[in-house]
Structures are given as C-alpha cells and as structure tokens.
C-alpha cells in the first residue's frame, strides 16, 4: 500500500472540515454584518477586537507548535474576506430584492478582468451576475453608455506595468462615473494541454504585458518563441482549441480550469507582487454607507504657467487630503498641455473635500469629478502584510480610523464676509478674490491687457475670411471672431457655412496666428467644434439654452457667454454658473446690448452692466458694441465707453468690404474704421490703467 495514501486521505478530510468551518464562521460574520447594517451608528471595524484576535491566534498557534506568522497570514485573509462579505449589508436595499447585474469587461471568460468582476460581485447583494466580455476597453464603455450593461469594470493600473493610458483617456472623455474599485493579485501560470511537459514546448502565447512580466522564466525555456495575444485568457483558449502540446499559454490558474488546460508551472512572473487595480464604472453616481472608507477621483487641466500645478497640489495639502495617485495625460486638442488625474482619500461630499474642490476651481481651466467610491485597493497591501491591519505587536502604531486622518493643521482659505447666494456660488466674487484670467490659446483675457477680438459677423467664403484675418492682424487685435453657424431671425437669411466655414476660419486663424472664437448653436456640435475653435461663443439667443450650457460646461475650451437680449444680469450670472458647474472654469461674459423701448439703436448698450458684473463676479467681461449699436457710426463711441467702464476687452465686427457683407453689414467696420478705433481706444485704455 502507498505510504502516502493515508496522510493524503487525512488532509482531504481535514480540508473539507476547514472549508466547512470557514462557512460556519462566515455565517456568524453575516449575523454581525446584518446588525451593523441595521445600526448606522455602529462602527464598521472594531480594531481592539481585531488586535485581540491576532493575539489569540498567535498564542494558540504557539501552543500547537506551529508558526504564529503563518497563523497571522491566514487570519488576515479570513478577516479581510469577512469585512468584504459584510459590505453586502451596507448597500441600500433594492426595492424588489437583489437585482440582476450585467457587467462588461475587456477580454474573454477567465481573463483577469473577468476574475476581478467575479470577485467584486461575490460579496455584493446581486441576484444574478451576467459577465459580458468585449474586444476592447472602448467597446465596454460604448455598451455602458448605450445601456447594454449596468457596469463596466476596467483595469486602471498595475503595480508593475503602471497606468493604463487608454482607460485614463476614456475616463476623461466619456460620460460615466466611477462607483467602485477592485484589486486582483495576478499570478501568472504556464498552462499547457493535459499531459504536456514544459521541456517540449516550442511556443508560449500571452498578452505582451504578461510576456514582459515573465521574461526571466521564458529565457530559461530554450528554443521557445513568444507569441503576442490580445489577452491572457484568449491565449489559453487558443492553446486548448489548437490542441498542439508544443504550445502553452501564460494566464491565470482559473483560465486553466475554464479551458481544460493543466498548470505546468505556477508563479512564473519576475516579481512576486503583481496587483492590478480596476475601476467599476456606471452611468449614474451610487450612494454608499458613509462608514466605508472612500476614495475620490478627479480630472483637471491647468494653464501652462509657472507654478500652476503646484498651486493645485497645495490646496489638497491645505485641506489635509491624502493624495493616493497623480497621473498626467496629454490633451489631444492642445499640444504640450496636460490633463491631470488625482485620486485622494475621502468622499467629495465630506466638508473638507468639498471645500478643497471649491478652492481648486479658480486655479484650473477645467475640472471633472470622476466619482467617489468605496476604497478597496489597500486590501491588497493588507494581504501582503504591509497594510493598516492592527497587529498584536504594534498596538500603539495602529492607525486611527479612516475618518479622522487629519495629519496637518487646516489652513482653509478665509470665508467670505458676505453671504454668497448658493445658486451663484461658483460665479460670485468672494471677498478678496482676484480676477480670473482666462487663457484663450495663449491670449490672457481678464488681466492688465485690454483684449480685442475682431472679425466678420459671418464666415462667407475662404477669400473673405483670409482678407478679414489680415485686417485683424494688422490692427494689432489678439483674437479673431467669425460665425460659421449663424442664428438668424429670418429663415431666409444667410445661415452660415457651418463646418466648412469653421475650416476656413481655422485656416485664417492659423495663418495669422490669431486664436479664433465662433458661435456654437447645437449641443451635439460642441465636441466637434471644440476640436477646431479656440473659444466657443454662446450667442444672446442661446444664453438660456441649458442643454447647450451643460454641453459647453464639459468642453475643454473657453466659453464666451453673451447676455441674452432680455436677460437680467442675475440671469446672465446664473447661465455662467451652469458652465462652471459643468466643470469648465474658463468663462468670459459679454454685454451686447439689451431690448428696451428705444428704437434709435438696434439694442440699448447697458454700460452699467460692466461695472456691476466686474464687482459681482471674478470672471472677465467683454463688451460687444457692434450688436448693441447696430450702426457703424456708434461702434467707436460705445467702445470707448466700455473701456472706460472697466471692460476687459471688446468683440467688434469688421469686414474687408462691409457693403457686400452677407450679415450685419450696417454695423461692420472697414479697415479705416478699425484703425481709428484702435487709435482712439489707446488713451482711454491707458487712463484706466491697462495696455492695449
Ligand atoms: C454674434 O456675435 O455673431 C451674434 C450673433 O451676437 P449676439 O448673439 O449677441 O446677437
Ligand atoms: Mn453679427
């Protein structure tokens, strides 16, 4: 008889008993979890008790003559899973009982993403989990946006390979929110057909990153060629399908089970610790129990200016927020400019974080809250024995609970003396708050330089807009205007050249080094126009087009927001609040005349709006004398009045040949008028302490 058969039978029996005991232990854990769920004031972790457990296990282990280190490791796993298992009791109970969930991931069954999805939902209150594999990350996000899945689980970083750029770029450009995270400890195995031997292999297939992570092992396999596959489990699937015993895959042990392969070697990676962090993405925010430790992810862009990033980081420091990650990605629409991604500990709704986010706004061009969600990444460190688990050895080194990690004295910026209307909280100038300077592709608006934006009412053809650009450049203006899409009162009037006009305008702007500003009429055009225009104009007729305001709030371009012809100053400010609240901090306001009983002018230029706006908001204010007057002869006097009243600049219509203008010809300046405008502005601008 085989001398090993009896001890092996003992082990099998004991293992069954161990698993049964774990299940029984988990039942007790769930009873506690359910009690914690019912009592929102109960703490989630009893650290004193955890310390005692470690001490008891260590003592018992020593009594039994086994290593207390070994017992501690096992307990760590057990406690960690117990805590996760209790989370199901903390979820808000679904109305009709546990729900069926569809989660999208990149890859095929048993890929690391699929395994992480299974792990994530194993301890959540779901009735049925449907896992749907997609070819790429973007396809999973498409399905999420289209409502074909409820969640997408995508990898965001790996402890060896680093950040996954494509997923960062999707986060910055798509409409979704992060509602959770998951970690998976990757253990690469060599998988072959049943009965295959490592010595006879000729080809090893896997994802290129996995192959790179196993170079030392692969170099030891003489004469073996590596073959790249789109994913590790896909490689395993192909090995099983091809049925060639000279071909193996590097993938997870679970992939071996899924595709009927055998693990030929375990742990073939160069580094022992190889953890991937995943983000769970959804269409809407999800509330979660405030007792759970949270993480918040944020994206923002800053001006290309000395110290801009440091100012932002200082705000996190001043609010004692612990940053866990900082990542930068290039912005495709602006060379050498970056979008930053920050993760910090805490929930965006906690006062400390909310204050920090408000304080951040004036320092960024754009800001997008990507989500606040329960933190799980530290779990991987706990399992590696480097986490914040209380141990019997270091009782006084044990960390404080998650919600009072105040490590630095709070240096919160001074509160405003006057009470700010909460509906205008982002637009209002707080006491002592400096002017916001808006960067329009290198032109600063709102600073000491008085800015001129000149150009035709409408882009009519390529030659016209090139001639106009030359005129604009010659007079020293720094921005060029021109309507490609025209909102016309009459449906029979010239409606603009649309995207073709935008191409001409951009060509002219490039040729004469003038950033261009042009009006956007439709929410669905915003993204496409933002690729070409340096600034997006919201016209008077659209000042309260809230769908359009929300859309430009998401855009990565500054916005010129014109006052509606019957809008109060308050309404203009509320409209700007929409854009700021959408994340876009680069808003410039524009007074362009309002409707009154007076008919001598096209509109009535409300010069008092300029100083009123300048005191009520920190945003720059331009004036448009052309649409206010509707008459060429009034454009210069109104321009002088605007400059004297404190405007930050002007937007004025001009045309190489006004008599032939297709739109607003009565108010267009010709080259001579423009020269006169500039000459007469100079002393007025100097008188108010600015330069032209
Ligand atoms: C314009 O600037 O081209 C325009 C149409 O102006 P408003 O929206 O102020 O009428
Ligand atoms: Mn016009």
XYZ file of C-alpha atoms and ligand atoms in Angstrom:
703
model
C 0.000 0.000 0.000
C 1.179 3.536 -0.822
C 2.507 5.064 2.424
C 1.197 8.476 1.297
C -2.383 7.447 0.816
C -3.374 7.595 4.495
C -1.951 11.076 5.254
C -3.416 12.308 1.976
C -6.822 10.988 2.914
C -6.424 12.749 6.295
C -5.572 16.004 4.571
C -8.579 15.721 2.272
C -10.882 15.114 5.221
C -9.367 17.988 7.247
C -9.543 20.363 4.310
C -13.225 19.627 3.874
C -13.645 20.279 7.570
C -11.671 23.553 7.312
C -13.867 24.817 4.481
C -16.981 23.783 6.403
C -15.698 25.672 9.458
C -14.955 28.726 7.322
C -18.527 28.640 6.038
C -19.835 28.354 9.583
C -17.601 31.221 10.679
C -18.927 33.289 7.774
C -22.491 32.691 8.960
C -21.606 34.306 12.294
C -19.830 37.128 10.448
C -23.009 37.760 8.458
C -25.096 37.996 11.572
C -22.770 40.743 12.778
C -22.847 42.363 9.338
C -26.604 42.437 9.343
C -26.599 44.109 12.776
C -24.098 46.730 11.532
C -26.324 47.311 8.533
C -29.340 47.968 10.740
C -27.488 50.343 13.066
C -25.875 53.164 11.098
C -24.098 54.422 14.200
C -22.228 51.168 14.773
C -18.554 51.329 13.793
C -17.596 49.038 10.901
C -14.325 47.915 12.375
C -13.611 47.069 15.976
C -9.862 47.408 15.975
C -9.470 46.442 19.602
C -11.216 43.178 18.855
C -9.116 42.599 15.729
C -5.930 43.056 17.755
C -7.174 40.588 20.324
C -7.962 38.064 17.598
C -4.428 38.281 16.248
C -3.063 37.820 19.758
C -5.303 34.810 20.400
C -4.418 33.175 17.103
C -0.717 33.735 17.703
C -0.922 32.229 21.207
C -2.982 29.257 20.061
C -0.596 28.659 17.163
C 2.368 28.598 19.503
C 0.562 26.209 21.839
C 0.007 23.910 18.866
C 3.635 24.204 17.835
C 3.037 25.998 14.543
C 4.289 29.353 13.327
C 2.391 32.375 14.622
C 3.392 34.161 11.410
C 1.601 31.501 9.369
C -1.477 31.731 11.584
C -1.418 35.521 11.288
C -1.368 35.329 7.489
C -4.349 33.014 7.453
C -6.263 35.240 9.869
C -5.507 38.268 7.732
C -7.165 36.583 4.743
C -10.101 35.442 6.833
C -10.700 38.873 8.363
C -10.311 40.596 5.065
C -12.899 38.432 3.379
C -15.204 38.746 6.368
C -15.108 42.516 6.115
C -15.866 42.346 2.398
C -18.664 39.900 2.976
C -20.295 42.282 5.434
C -20.398 45.016 2.811
C -23.500 43.468 1.257
C -25.420 44.541 4.364
C -24.306 48.131 3.883
C -25.785 48.547 0.434
C -29.094 50.341 0.255
C -31.671 47.565 -0.054
C -33.079 47.345 -3.577
C -36.849 47.801 -3.734
C -37.597 44.480 -5.392
C -34.942 42.433 -3.677
C -31.463 41.717 -5.052
C -31.089 42.750 -8.683
C -29.640 41.053 -11.726
C -26.456 42.816 -12.827
C -24.754 42.928 -16.219
C -21.085 43.837 -16.108
C -18.914 44.440 -19.156
C -15.162 43.812 -19.194
C -12.400 43.576 -21.759
C -11.406 40.062 -22.689
C -12.763 36.531 -22.686
C -14.003 34.418 -19.761
C -11.361 33.852 -17.054
C -9.299 36.872 -18.144
C -8.008 38.845 -15.155
C -10.742 41.436 -15.723
C -13.395 38.742 -15.633
C -11.901 37.285 -12.449
C -11.882 40.722 -10.823
C -15.541 41.209 -11.808
C -16.475 37.889 -10.204
C -14.536 38.785 -7.084
C -16.130 42.203 -6.886
C -19.705 40.992 -7.084
C -19.178 37.878 -4.936
C -19.752 39.968 -1.822
C -22.410 42.260 -3.201
C -26.117 41.889 -2.974
C -26.873 40.732 -6.516
C -29.309 38.037 -7.555
C -27.556 37.119 -10.779
C -24.349 38.311 -12.389
C -24.050 38.344 -16.154
C -20.453 38.921 -17.316
C -20.036 40.165 -20.862
C -16.592 40.227 -22.480
C -15.726 42.931 -25.033
C -12.939 43.154 -27.552
C -11.571 46.452 -26.228
C -11.950 48.966 -23.409
C -13.816 51.453 -25.603
C -16.330 48.795 -26.648
C -17.149 48.081 -22.999
C -17.670 51.815 -22.406
C -19.851 52.095 -25.534
C -22.039 49.306 -24.154
C -22.250 51.074 -20.797
C -23.270 54.367 -22.401
C -25.829 52.583 -24.558
C -27.373 50.879 -21.519
C -26.440 47.385 -22.709
C -24.587 46.736 -19.459
C -25.078 48.197 -15.977
C -21.368 48.464 -15.198
C -18.018 48.240 -16.896
C -15.000 47.007 -14.953
C -11.761 48.261 -16.497
C -8.147 47.981 -15.310
C -6.634 51.369 -14.467
C -3.174 50.474 -13.189
C -0.853 47.618 -12.426
C 1.904 47.600 -9.819
C 4.455 46.552 -12.439
C 3.188 47.837 -15.785
C 1.875 51.164 -14.394
C -1.106 53.175 -15.582
C -3.336 52.067 -18.406
C -3.399 55.164 -20.570
C -6.301 54.173 -22.758
C -8.582 53.798 -19.755
C -7.485 57.180 -18.390
C -8.309 58.799 -21.717
C -11.741 57.152 -21.744
C -12.394 58.444 -18.225
C -11.565 61.962 -19.343
C -13.692 61.922 -22.464
C -16.764 59.796 -21.817
C -19.841 60.252 -19.699
C -19.538 57.840 -16.858
C -18.812 57.849 -13.207
C -16.598 55.673 -11.039
C -18.686 53.807 -8.453
C -16.230 51.236 -7.184
C -12.782 49.716 -7.364
C -11.375 46.219 -7.178
C -7.948 44.681 -6.943
C -6.691 41.412 -8.310
C -3.395 39.824 -7.361
C -2.120 38.475 -10.661
C -0.440 35.064 -10.506
C 0.826 34.112 -13.908
C 0.963 30.368 -14.588
C 2.254 28.395 -17.529
C -0.684 26.437 -18.961
C -0.482 23.542 -21.409
C -2.572 20.691 -22.730
C -3.123 17.923 -20.213
C -0.005 15.756 -20.183
C 2.189 18.350 -21.919
C 5.652 18.956 -20.469
C 7.456 22.296 -20.209
C 10.591 20.732 -21.741
C 8.896 20.022 -25.061
C 7.330 23.463 -25.620
C 8.089 25.472 -28.725
C 5.667 28.410 -28.413
C 4.320 30.386 -25.426
C 1.378 32.686 -26.020
C 0.105 35.541 -23.883
C -0.681 39.233 -23.696
C 2.507 41.228 -24.441
C 2.497 42.774 -20.954
C 2.234 39.335 -19.349
C 5.098 38.074 -21.548
C 7.203 41.040 -20.416
C 6.428 40.253 -16.794
C 7.711 36.687 -17.211
C 10.939 37.290 -19.189
C 13.196 35.552 -16.661
C 11.165 32.378 -16.765
C 10.818 32.473 -20.552
C 14.583 32.936 -21.051
C 15.048 29.655 -19.187
C 12.940 27.785 -21.755
C 15.467 27.126 -24.508
C 14.275 27.414 -28.085
C 10.816 28.658 -27.131
C 9.253 31.513 -29.099
C 6.827 34.032 -27.537
C 3.654 34.924 -29.348
C 1.542 38.013 -28.536
C -2.156 37.615 -27.918
C -4.819 40.211 -27.222
C -5.384 38.764 -23.776
C -4.048 36.106 -21.446
C -7.210 34.013 -21.226
C -7.618 34.337 -25.003
C -4.177 32.770 -25.360
C -5.250 29.897 -23.081
C -8.404 29.423 -25.110
C -6.364 29.239 -28.322
C -3.980 26.661 -26.830
C -6.944 24.462 -25.904
C -8.530 24.912 -29.320
C -5.371 24.187 -31.347
C -4.627 21.015 -29.365
C -0.866 21.209 -30.008
C 1.125 20.040 -26.982
C 4.132 22.119 -28.058
C 2.174 25.308 -27.452
C 1.430 26.786 -23.999
C -0.043 29.982 -22.597
C 0.736 32.295 -19.702
C -2.524 33.039 -17.906
C -4.299 32.514 -14.620
C -4.955 29.233 -12.901
C -8.656 29.987 -13.385
C -8.104 30.156 -17.141
C -6.682 26.614 -16.980
C -9.898 25.461 -15.331
C -12.056 27.391 -17.786
C -10.385 25.925 -20.905
C -9.442 22.461 -19.636
C -5.698 23.081 -19.517
C -3.137 21.983 -16.983
C -0.946 24.238 -14.848
C 2.588 23.271 -15.887
C 4.318 25.887 -13.684
C 2.953 28.277 -11.098
C 4.193 31.827 -10.332
C 6.305 32.357 -13.415
C 6.441 36.176 -13.145
C 9.654 38.110 -12.466
C 8.128 39.936 -9.496
C 6.162 38.262 -6.745
C 3.802 41.199 -6.164
C 1.767 41.953 -9.249
C -1.535 43.626 -8.487
C -3.980 45.195 -10.899
C -6.446 47.839 -9.776
C -9.770 48.021 -11.589
C -12.440 50.715 -11.689
C -16.119 49.931 -11.685
C -17.893 52.400 -13.959
C -21.582 53.206 -14.136
C -23.816 55.781 -15.789
C -25.013 57.349 -12.519
C -23.494 58.048 -9.115
C -24.257 55.493 -6.409
C -24.640 56.315 -2.739
C -22.858 54.110 -0.219
C -22.594 53.797 3.514
C -20.607 56.764 4.877
C -18.795 54.441 7.275
C -16.962 52.860 4.391
C -13.554 54.354 3.573
C -13.889 56.305 0.330
C -11.679 57.409 -2.493
C -12.392 60.259 -4.909
C -11.044 60.616 -8.447
C -10.813 63.956 -10.161
C -9.580 65.210 -13.548
C -8.417 68.757 -14.133
C -6.431 70.887 -16.561
C -4.362 73.951 -15.715
C -2.935 76.848 -17.680
C 0.585 76.482 -18.985
C 2.031 78.835 -16.414
C 4.748 78.784 -13.760
C 3.583 77.015 -10.594
C 0.063 76.226 -11.819
C 0.126 72.564 -10.818
C 1.797 73.278 -7.509
C -0.975 75.726 -6.566
C -3.479 72.917 -7.056
C -1.479 70.382 -5.069
C -1.094 72.900 -2.241
C -4.876 73.048 -1.951
C -5.048 69.311 -1.265
C -2.301 69.703 1.300
C -4.026 72.660 2.975
C -7.202 70.609 3.343
C -5.326 67.602 4.697
C -6.423 65.374 1.847
C -4.216 62.391 1.251
C -3.427 62.007 -2.460
C -3.068 58.388 -3.487
C -2.302 58.946 -7.152
C -1.355 61.679 -9.613
C -1.306 60.945 -13.313
C -0.924 63.185 -16.336
C -2.082 62.565 -19.884
C -1.558 64.757 -22.931
C -4.575 66.643 -24.245
C -5.102 65.710 -27.875
C -6.543 69.118 -28.794
C -3.671 71.161 -27.332
C -0.036 70.208 -27.857
C 2.093 70.050 -24.675
C -0.863 70.623 -22.425
C -1.916 68.014 -19.931
C -4.922 66.678 -18.176
C -4.156 65.664 -14.591
C -5.876 62.844 -12.759
C -5.823 62.850 -8.997
C -7.085 60.276 -6.519
C -7.456 61.175 -2.869
C -8.811 59.508 0.245
C -12.263 60.648 1.282
C -15.649 61.380 -0.249
C -16.223 64.503 -2.356
C -19.280 65.299 -0.230
C -17.299 65.434 3.029
C -16.918 69.108 4.005
C -13.124 69.009 3.872
C -13.095 67.613 0.330
C -15.952 69.800 -0.864
C -14.100 72.902 0.337
C -10.921 71.784 -1.380
C -12.741 71.260 -4.668
C -14.240 74.754 -4.443
C -10.841 76.236 -3.655
C -9.384 74.423 -6.648
C -11.749 75.935 -9.217
C -10.085 79.318 -9.690
C -6.772 77.547 -10.352
C -7.929 75.196 -13.084
C -9.222 75.549 -16.621
C -11.430 72.588 -16.344
C -12.392 70.161 -13.645
C -14.355 66.930 -13.710
C -15.325 64.892 -10.691
C -14.950 61.307 -11.836
C -16.540 59.783 -8.764
C -16.340 58.939 -5.063
C -16.420 55.255 -4.276
C -15.591 52.700 -1.571
C -11.837 52.068 -1.422
C -10.573 48.553 -1.811
C -7.059 48.907 -3.124
C -5.474 48.892 0.329
C -6.795 45.388 0.807
C -4.013 44.132 -1.439
C -1.421 45.704 0.854
C -3.060 44.213 3.912
C -2.801 40.798 2.347
C 0.836 41.414 1.542
C 1.292 42.170 5.258
C 2.097 45.846 4.673
C -1.292 47.292 5.334
C -3.002 49.030 8.176
C -4.181 45.902 9.916
C -3.733 46.208 13.659
C -1.287 43.614 14.902
C -0.615 42.400 18.406
C 2.954 43.649 18.118
C 2.294 47.264 17.318
C -0.744 48.169 19.326
C 0.199 51.804 19.587
C 1.278 52.009 15.986
C -2.173 51.015 14.847
C -3.679 53.623 12.583
C -6.536 55.810 13.611
C -9.839 55.128 11.959
C -10.361 56.316 8.441
C -12.435 59.341 9.207
C -10.044 61.243 11.403
C -6.814 61.088 9.497
C -6.184 64.796 9.975
C -2.416 64.960 9.794
C -1.833 68.638 9.131
C -3.445 71.681 10.703
C -6.197 73.010 8.483
C -5.252 76.094 6.509
C -8.625 76.578 4.950
C -8.917 79.803 2.931
C -10.771 82.650 4.628
C -14.537 82.526 4.389
C -16.326 85.280 2.502
C -17.633 88.108 4.653
C -20.887 88.440 2.698
C -23.172 85.503 2.352
C -22.930 84.017 -1.134
C -26.135 83.040 -2.910
C -25.721 79.283 -3.210
C -27.172 79.339 -6.737
C -24.257 81.543 -7.751
C -21.578 80.020 -5.586
C -19.057 79.478 -8.379
C -19.638 82.701 -10.291
C -19.702 85.117 -7.358
C -16.575 87.013 -6.454
C -15.707 86.269 -2.822
C -14.158 88.900 -0.648
C -10.608 89.479 -1.773
C -10.913 87.061 -4.675
C -8.749 88.200 -7.600
C -9.923 88.407 -11.213
C -9.965 85.133 -13.061
C -7.706 85.323 -16.068
C -8.958 83.133 -18.878
C -6.372 81.696 -21.214
C -7.563 81.514 -24.827
C -4.831 79.569 -26.591
C -2.157 81.856 -25.192
C -4.170 85.112 -25.044
C -4.919 86.156 -21.456
C -8.371 87.687 -21.024
C -9.105 89.476 -17.743
C -5.560 90.614 -16.986
C -3.970 94.025 -17.393
C -4.047 93.882 -21.195
C -7.217 95.105 -22.883
C -8.176 92.461 -25.442
C -9.590 92.991 -28.932
C -11.486 90.243 -30.736
C -12.267 91.377 -34.278
C -13.666 89.780 -37.371
C -16.663 89.434 -39.624
C -20.146 88.647 -38.403
C -20.194 85.580 -40.628
C -17.656 83.454 -42.437
C -18.807 83.884 -46.055
C -16.054 82.235 -48.067
C -12.360 81.419 -47.828
C -11.117 84.613 -49.514
C -13.291 86.860 -47.348
C -12.158 85.325 -44.096
C -8.474 85.379 -45.102
C -8.760 89.068 -46.042
C -10.544 89.740 -42.742
C -7.819 87.941 -40.799
C -5.165 90.075 -42.421
C -7.103 93.178 -41.420
C -7.500 91.926 -37.851
C -3.827 91.112 -37.541
C -2.693 94.430 -38.980
C -4.577 96.469 -36.364
C -2.983 94.506 -33.536
C -6.039 92.594 -32.301
C -5.256 89.380 -30.464
C -8.318 87.243 -31.248
C -10.383 86.691 -34.366
C -14.161 86.277 -34.411
C -16.337 84.851 -37.178
C -19.651 83.000 -37.268
C -19.698 79.672 -39.074
C -23.154 78.795 -37.743
C -25.412 81.861 -37.750
C -28.566 82.182 -35.645
C -30.699 84.303 -37.987
C -34.032 85.879 -37.161
C -35.278 85.069 -40.655
C -35.087 81.530 -42.025
C -34.379 83.013 -45.490
C -31.286 84.931 -44.365
C -27.773 83.508 -44.869
C -27.378 80.738 -42.275
C -23.598 80.415 -42.366
C -21.295 77.845 -43.934
C -21.326 75.531 -40.922
C -18.329 73.223 -40.506
C -16.931 74.299 -43.874
C -16.833 77.857 -42.532
C -15.111 76.663 -39.386
C -12.349 75.135 -41.548
C -11.791 78.483 -43.316
C -11.800 80.350 -40.033
C -9.291 77.971 -38.555
C -7.074 78.200 -41.606
C -7.166 82.020 -41.388
C -6.515 81.943 -37.635
C -3.541 79.651 -38.133
C -2.142 81.706 -40.994
C -2.201 84.927 -38.962
C -1.583 83.402 -35.531
C -4.936 84.509 -34.162
C -6.919 82.243 -31.818
C -10.470 82.026 -33.155
C -13.831 82.418 -31.440
C -17.004 81.189 -33.076
C -20.598 80.552 -32.078
C -21.946 77.084 -31.371
C -25.680 76.596 -31.782
C -26.317 72.930 -31.108
C -25.317 70.812 -28.113
C -24.413 67.947 -30.434
C -21.868 70.126 -32.302
C -19.918 71.207 -29.222
C -17.372 68.416 -29.156
C -16.654 68.636 -32.865
C -16.354 72.429 -32.808
C -14.132 72.336 -29.732
C -11.580 70.419 -31.778
C -11.142 73.375 -34.134
C -12.151 76.571 -32.323
C -10.053 78.201 -29.597
C -13.130 79.607 -27.865
C -16.811 78.715 -28.132
C -19.339 81.531 -28.215
C -22.831 81.185 -26.807
C -24.939 83.825 -28.514
C -27.570 86.051 -26.971
C -30.370 83.855 -28.317
C -28.941 80.825 -26.574
C -27.970 82.279 -23.217
C -30.631 80.162 -21.544
C -30.287 77.098 -23.741
C -29.492 74.948 -20.757
C -28.677 71.831 -22.740
C -26.100 73.854 -24.664
C -24.704 75.411 -21.462
C -24.274 71.967 -19.917
C -22.515 70.714 -23.003
C -20.010 73.591 -23.158
C -19.505 73.009 -19.435
C -17.982 69.677 -20.399
C -15.896 71.121 -23.237
C -12.168 71.722 -22.905
C -12.359 75.172 -24.491
C -13.062 78.601 -23.012
C -16.578 79.940 -23.460
C -17.674 83.452 -24.439
C -21.140 83.796 -22.965
C -23.223 86.653 -24.335
C -26.016 88.257 -22.390
C -29.482 87.425 -23.683
C -31.281 90.394 -25.191
C -33.920 90.354 -22.442
C -31.833 88.778 -19.707
C -31.090 90.379 -16.376
C -27.552 90.456 -15.030
C -28.605 87.831 -12.483
C -29.782 85.542 -15.290
C -26.505 86.019 -17.138
C -24.628 85.037 -13.986
C -26.857 82.009 -13.490
C -26.138 80.951 -17.057
C -22.401 81.209 -16.379
C -22.926 79.125 -13.236
C -24.170 76.300 -15.468
C -20.901 76.279 -17.371
C -18.725 76.454 -14.255
C -20.753 73.758 -12.528
C -20.272 71.573 -15.602
C -16.539 71.658 -14.940
C -15.421 74.352 -17.375
C -13.802 77.198 -15.430
C -12.901 79.329 -18.451
C -15.918 81.565 -18.923
C -15.901 85.129 -20.296
C -19.078 87.208 -20.072
C -20.190 89.654 -22.737
C -22.528 92.653 -22.600
C -24.004 93.125 -26.103
C -26.989 95.427 -25.604
C -30.485 94.643 -24.383
C -34.052 95.162 -25.623
C -35.665 98.373 -24.409
C -38.377 100.701 -25.731
C -35.702 102.670 -27.605
C -35.667 102.148 -31.382
C -32.902 104.565 -32.397
C -30.342 101.825 -31.834
C -30.563 98.089 -32.551
C -30.330 97.424 -28.803
C -29.581 99.579 -25.801
C -25.975 99.251 -24.666
C -26.164 98.625 -20.917
C -22.883 100.206 -19.929
C -23.704 99.886 -16.241
C -23.737 96.096 -16.612
C -19.957 96.224 -16.990
C -19.042 97.592 -13.524
C -21.909 95.627 -11.946
C -20.580 92.392 -13.427
C -16.990 93.249 -12.553
C -17.906 93.611 -8.908
C -20.263 90.660 -8.668
C -18.125 88.090 -10.427
C -14.455 87.217 -10.799
C -14.981 86.314 -14.475
C -13.690 88.571 -17.281
C -16.214 90.833 -19.036
C -16.092 91.852 -22.694
C -18.345 94.325 -24.486
C -19.837 93.966 -27.958
C -20.606 97.480 -29.236
C -21.494 96.185 -32.733
C -24.657 94.286 -31.810
C -25.549 96.875 -29.178
C -25.497 99.737 -31.702
C -26.366 98.043 -34.966
C -24.829 101.142 -36.620
C -21.237 101.608 -37.737
C -21.064 105.233 -36.513
C -21.840 104.272 -32.909
C -19.350 101.437 -32.593
C -16.367 103.620 -31.683
C -18.112 105.784 -29.038
C -19.626 102.720 -27.371
C -16.235 101.004 -27.437
C -14.672 103.933 -25.616
C -17.467 103.903 -23.049
C -16.985 100.167 -22.445
C -13.240 100.561 -21.962
C -13.775 103.451 -19.581
C -16.346 101.464 -17.608
C -13.824 98.716 -16.956
C -14.441 96.086 -19.630
C -11.611 93.608 -20.140
C -11.871 93.928 -23.915
C -14.136 94.204 -26.931
C -15.575 91.945 -29.558
C -16.213 94.004 -32.684
C -17.459 93.163 -36.172
C -15.408 94.236 -39.166
C -15.344 93.244 -42.829
C -12.923 93.728 -45.710
C -15.832 95.095 -47.735
C -18.789 95.989 -45.479
C -21.057 96.940 -48.376
C -21.041 93.337 -49.508
C -21.303 91.643 -46.114
C -23.887 88.855 -46.045
C -24.749 89.549 -42.447
C -24.939 92.680 -40.246
C -23.418 94.932 -42.907
C -24.705 98.166 -41.279
C -22.553 97.655 -38.216
C -19.373 96.281 -39.784
C -16.226 98.430 -39.568
C -13.881 98.664 -42.544
C -10.081 98.781 -42.309
C -10.026 102.533 -41.848
C -12.631 102.417 -39.046
C -10.672 99.715 -37.294
C -7.507 101.810 -37.372
C -9.442 104.713 -35.904
C -10.986 102.513 -33.212
C -7.573 101.386 -32.045
C -6.111 104.888 -32.099
C -8.967 106.341 -30.060
C -9.036 103.448 -27.610
C -5.382 103.828 -26.691
C -5.677 106.853 -24.347
C -8.877 105.546 -22.744
C -7.364 102.166 -22.043
C -4.281 103.872 -20.585
C -6.497 106.071 -18.414
C -7.968 103.017 -16.711
C -4.500 101.619 -16.098
C -4.350 98.998 -18.817
C -2.430 98.407 -22.006
C -3.652 97.615 -25.471
C -22.646 87.358 -32.986
O -21.806 87.779 -32.197
O -22.371 86.927 -34.099
C -24.059 87.387 -32.572
C -24.984 86.733 -33.252
O -24.283 88.134 -31.475
P -25.498 88.045 -30.446
O -25.634 86.611 -30.075
O -25.021 88.905 -29.325
O -26.695 88.580 -31.147
Mn -23.485 89.884 -36.140
